[in-house]
Amino acid sequence: MFKKILIANRGEIACRINRTAQRLGIATVAVYSTADARALHVRMADEAVHIGPSPAAQSYLSMERIIEACKRTQADAVHPGYGFLSEQASFANALAAEGIVFIGPNPRAMEAMGDKIESKKLASAANVSTVAGHIGSVSNGAEAARIAKQIGYPVMIKASAGGGGKGMRIAYSAAEMDEALERARAEAASAFGDDRVFIEKYIVNPRHIEIQILGDKRGNIIHLGERECSIQRRNQKIVEEAPSPLLDEATRQAMCEQAIKLARAVNYDSAGTVEFVAGQDRSFYFLEMNTRLQVEHPVTELVTGTDLVEQMIRIAAGESLALKQGDVQSKGWAIESRIYAEDPFRGFMPSSGRLKTYRPPKEGQSARGVTVRLDSGVYEGGEIPVYYDPIIAKLVVHAGSRPVAIEAMAAALDTFYIDGIRHNIQFLAAVMGNKNWRSGNISTGFIESEFPSRFMGVSLDRDLELKLLAVAGAMDHRESERRHRVSGQLTPRRIKATERRVVKLANKIYPIELTQNANGLSVVHKALNNALVVRSKWAPGQPVWQGEINDEFISVQVERLPHGYRLEHRGASVTANVQSERQLQLARLVPPKTVGKLCHDLRCPMPGLVVSILVTDGQDVKAGDSLAVIEAMKMQNVLRAERDCRVKNLRAAPGDTLAFDAVIMEFE
């Protein structure tokens, strides 16, 4: 077994690898860029080495600097995690030349499967079902248009060296082909240093299912079942689960057999994933093979009880697989939600900055047998830099069945509080409550179909409306108690008789009555004569209200506003102002605010780099026209005109680094 492992990665995956290595008694070495000098993975490791400036190309993608760090710390082996150099056969070869073990598959298998074009040729030769397409790189628009016409629209343009949703675009018509090809090639070059792309038929309403495999260096290969990863945005997964609600046992067995067949064809050794695109009729086609650990590996670990990182380390050290295929059993259901630094209300634009507050849910197993796991690489007060993938953490739950796992995930998301940056927790909570998700009626187009324009939050139904009304009344009462205590009274003020309040919730006025009794605080909606009994230990200032409403436990995220609260629960967000009847009368006398003239400019929706400006001064543009391309967190975002207008003045140029809300151009 190895004595010391260098982890050539950052963030949550570096922390996750570190935990397993240290549990096995192996010393760890972290590497870090300038931006990550105070990162959590640096703090967790036994040693840490600075490997360069913040841009990944000068640090985490530099083989020379990582190998030098290995030599300096006398590391026996390197675990690459995922992304960065994890699928670079040249990196594995360079390590071997220095006598350092690469914790991953052999370079020949990486070369065979790491190139998406070559992997499709190998899969076809191994009689693995493949999607119709052009198996070869495409370099220009004319060739791409010819191939797409031959295959038939829609088509998918994909980076040959890519993964993680980078360098992927869908063209639904010839009119979209040129821009889709240009964006795919530019992203591929930026993310992987290789701008080659290929084209294949896009399966309409598809599902994304992958098989986890393990192989040792003695020819033993097994599978650990499947994961479904169909909930995606920008071709990147955000919710994964194991097993898949689509598959029956016959389809599952057929997919696993094909995955092992492909792995044997390349003498695969280590953890790897064979990905398939599946139709709603359970037809399936080979997509690609990822020769590394996957972001979503925790769901497989929870349903099988197997530590995949440990298996990778043991295989790299030359040990035989201790697991036989018959030993692998899938128990229960696991779901993973990726917590991203992005704003779902603004098209999932990346966000960055300082985590002013970071309060994740409690990990562990509950009395009901539900397990909550958090893989995270951040801490309260830490920074989310603009240079890397925007993932903050992975929240994972395991339960005995899919409905219980969904409910457990929804409850955990309700308690996950982040402030200081934009994040997608509210969106993930909305997904958990979506009827199509709950029924398993999903596809990779789920987000586009369920939120066709943009995410606007979940609408309140009457039941949730009454619960949030009760929470607002209970919090106001608790703050009133505190005010009396702070004002000098020896004991907090208690309600001795029924008190009346008015709650303005989502622009509706609700008269309520509050009565304190032995059972708790009774909140009565006067118009409906609906009484809710509230019990909670919430204290003013806590960001999450937790308590019971009529014996049902709920969690509500709370933001204090000047005259009330913002309440968030299960994807719904609403403001609540609690007042006396007299305060409401006085508020009605205040004249309404006037709205100023709207700005006529294009502003940067997130901190990022200007890749290109697509218009000129004085140019007339139509609604929907492309105006500029901004790159942030390894993704290129095309900014488009919202209305017909004329460009008055360009305020930014290609190569500029812009802050959030910086003006890019002005319009007449």
JSON list of N, CA, C and O in Angstrom, two decimals, residues 527-543:
[
{"chain": "A", "resi": 527, "resn": "ALA", "atom": "N", "xyz": [-60.38, 34.91, 8.68]},
{"chain": "A", "resi": 527, "resn": "ALA", "atom": "CA", "xyz": [-61.36, 34.74, 7.61]},
{"chain": "A", "resi": 527, "resn": "ALA", "atom": "C", "xyz": [-61.73, 33.28, 7.41]},
{"chain": "A", "resi": 527, "resn": "ALA", "atom": "O", "xyz": [-62.88, 32.94, 7.13]},
{"chain": "A", "resi": 528, "resn": "LEU", "atom": "N", "xyz": [-60.74, 32.39, 7.59]},
{"chain": "A", "resi": 528, "resn": "LEU", "atom": "CA", "xyz": [-60.99, 30.96, 7.37]},
{"chain": "A", "resi": 528, "resn": "LEU", "atom": "C", "xyz": [-61.28, 30.23, 8.67]},
{"chain": "A", "resi": 528, "resn": "LEU", "atom": "O", "xyz": [-61.64, 29.04, 8.65]},
{"chain": "A", "resi": 529, "resn": "ASN", "atom": "N", "xyz": [-61.08, 30.93, 9.79]},
{"chain": "A", "resi": 529, "resn": "ASN", "atom": "CA", "xyz": [-61.23, 30.30, 11.10]},
{"chain": "A", "resi": 529, "resn": "ASN", "atom": "C", "xyz": [-60.38, 29.03, 11.19]},
{"chain": "A", "resi": 529, "resn": "ASN", "atom": "O", "xyz": [-60.80, 28.00, 11.71]},
{"chain": "A", "resi": 530, "resn": "ASN", "atom": "N", "xyz": [-59.16, 29.13, 10.61]},
{"chain": "A", "resi": 530, "resn": "ASN", "atom": "CA", "xyz": [-58.25, 27.99, 10.54]},
{"chain": "A", "resi": 530, "resn": "ASN", "atom": "C", "xyz": [-57.17, 28.17, 11.60]},
{"chain": "A", "resi": 530, "resn": "ASN", "atom": "O", "xyz": [-56.41, 29.13, 11.55]},
{"chain": "A", "resi": 531, "resn": "ALA", "atom": "N", "xyz": [-57.11, 27.25, 12.57]},
{"chain": "A", "resi": 531, "resn": "ALA", "atom": "CA", "xyz": [-56.15, 27.36, 13.67]},
{"chain": "A", "resi": 531, "resn": "ALA", "atom": "C", "xyz": [-54.97, 26.43, 13.45]},
{"chain": "A", "resi": 531, "resn": "ALA", "atom": "O", "xyz": [-55.15, 25.24, 13.19]},
{"chain": "A", "resi": 532, "resn": "LEU", "atom": "N", "xyz": [-53.76, 26.98, 13.51]},
{"chain": "A", "resi": 532, "resn": "LEU", "atom": "CA", "xyz": [-52.54, 26.19, 13.43]},
{"chain": "A", "resi": 532, "resn": "LEU", "atom": "C", "xyz": [-51.77, 26.37, 14.73]},
{"chain": "A", "resi": 532, "resn": "LEU", "atom": "O", "xyz": [-51.56, 27.50, 15.18]},
{"chain": "A", "resi": 533, "resn": "VAL", "atom": "N", "xyz": [-51.36, 25.26, 15.32]},
{"chain": "A", "resi": 533, "resn": "VAL", "atom": "CA", "xyz": [-50.59, 25.31, 16.56]},
{"chain": "A", "resi": 533, "resn": "VAL", "atom": "C", "xyz": [-49.11, 25.18, 16.22]},
{"chain": "A", "resi": 533, "resn": "VAL", "atom": "O", "xyz": [-48.69, 24.20, 15.59]},
{"chain": "A", "resi": 534, "resn": "VAL", "atom": "N", "xyz": [-48.33, 26.16, 16.63]},
{"chain": "A", "resi": 534, "resn": "VAL", "atom": "CA", "xyz": [-46.92, 26.25, 16.27]},
{"chain": "A", "resi": 534, "resn": "VAL", "atom": "C", "xyz": [-46.05, 26.02, 17.50]},
{"chain": "A", "resi": 534, "resn": "VAL", "atom": "O", "xyz": [-46.28, 26.62, 18.55]},
{"chain": "A", "resi": 535, "resn": "ARG", "atom": "N", "xyz": [-45.06, 25.15, 17.36]},
{"chain": "A", "resi": 535, "resn": "ARG", "atom": "CA", "xyz": [-44.06, 24.94, 18.41]},
{"chain": "A", "resi": 535, "resn": "ARG", "atom": "C", "xyz": [-42.68, 25.01, 17.77]},
{"chain": "A", "resi": 535, "resn": "ARG", "atom": "O", "xyz": [-42.41, 24.31, 16.80]},
{"chain": "A", "resi": 536, "resn": "SER", "atom": "N", "xyz": [-41.80, 25.86, 18.32]},
{"chain": "A", "resi": 536, "resn": "SER", "atom": "CA", "xyz": [-40.47, 26.03, 17.76]},
{"chain": "A", "resi": 536, "resn": "SER", "atom": "C", "xyz": [-39.53, 26.61, 18.80]},
{"chain": "A", "resi": 536, "resn": "SER", "atom": "O", "xyz": [-39.96, 27.37, 19.68]},
{"chain": "A", "resi": 537, "resn": "LYS", "atom": "N", "xyz": [-38.25, 26.25, 18.70]},
{"chain": "A", "resi": 537, "resn": "LYS", "atom": "CA", "xyz": [-37.21, 26.82, 19.54]},
{"chain": "A", "resi": 537, "resn": "LYS", "atom": "C", "xyz": [-36.41, 27.88, 18.78]},
{"chain": "A", "resi": 537, "resn": "LYS", "atom": "O", "xyz": [-35.32, 28.26, 19.20]},
{"chain": "A", "resi": 538, "resn": "TRP", "atom": "N", "xyz": [-36.96, 28.35, 17.67]},
{"chain": "A", "resi": 538, "resn": "TRP", "atom": "CA", "xyz": [-36.26, 29.35, 16.85]},
{"chain": "A", "resi": 538, "resn": "TRP", "atom": "C", "xyz": [-35.98, 30.60, 17.67]},
{"chain": "A", "resi": 538, "resn": "TRP", "atom": "O", "xyz": [-36.80, 31.05, 18.47]},
{"chain": "A", "resi": 539, "resn": "ALA", "atom": "N", "xyz": [-34.77, 31.16, 17.45]},
{"chain": "A", "resi": 539, "resn": "ALA", "atom": "CA", "xyz": [-34.38, 32.41, 18.11]},
{"chain": "A", "resi": 539, "resn": "ALA", "atom": "C", "xyz": [-34.09, 33.45, 17.04]},
{"chain": "A", "resi": 539, "resn": "ALA", "atom": "O", "xyz": [-33.55, 33.12, 15.97]},
{"chain": "A", "resi": 540, "resn": "PRO", "atom": "N", "xyz": [-34.45, 34.69, 17.27]},
{"chain": "A", "resi": 540, "resn": "PRO", "atom": "CA", "xyz": [-34.17, 35.75, 16.29]},
{"chain": "A", "resi": 540, "resn": "PRO", "atom": "C", "xyz": [-32.71, 35.76, 15.87]},
{"chain": "A", "resi": 540, "resn": "PRO", "atom": "O", "xyz": [-31.81, 35.65, 16.71]},
{"chain": "A", "resi": 541, "resn": "GLY", "atom": "N", "xyz": [-32.48, 35.86, 14.58]},
{"chain": "A", "resi": 541, "resn": "GLY", "atom": "CA", "xyz": [-31.13, 35.85, 14.03]},
{"chain": "A", "resi": 541, "resn": "GLY", "atom": "C", "xyz": [-30.76, 34.53, 13.40]},
{"chain": "A", "resi": 541, "resn": "GLY", "atom": "O", "xyz": [-29.82, 34.47, 12.59]},
{"chain": "A", "resi": 542, "resn": "GLN", "atom": "N", "xyz": [-31.46, 33.45, 13.75]},
{"chain": "A", "resi": 542, "resn": "GLN", "atom": "CA", "xyz": [-31.17, 32.15, 13.13]},
{"chain": "A", "resi": 542, "resn": "GLN", "atom": "C", "xyz": [-31.68, 32.14, 11.69]},
{"chain": "A", "resi": 542, "resn": "GLN", "atom": "O", "xyz": [-32.83, 32.53, 11.44]},
{"chain": "A", "resi": 543, "resn": "PRO", "atom": "N", "xyz": [-30.87, 31.67, 10.72]},
{"chain": "A", "resi": 543, "resn": "PRO", "atom": "CA", "xyz": [-31.27, 31.75, 9.31]},
{"chain": "A", "resi": 543, "resn": "PRO", "atom": "C", "xyz": [-32.28, 30.70, 8.88]},
{"chain": "A", "resi": 543, "resn": "PRO", "atom": "O", "xyz": [-32.84, 30.80, 7.79]}
]
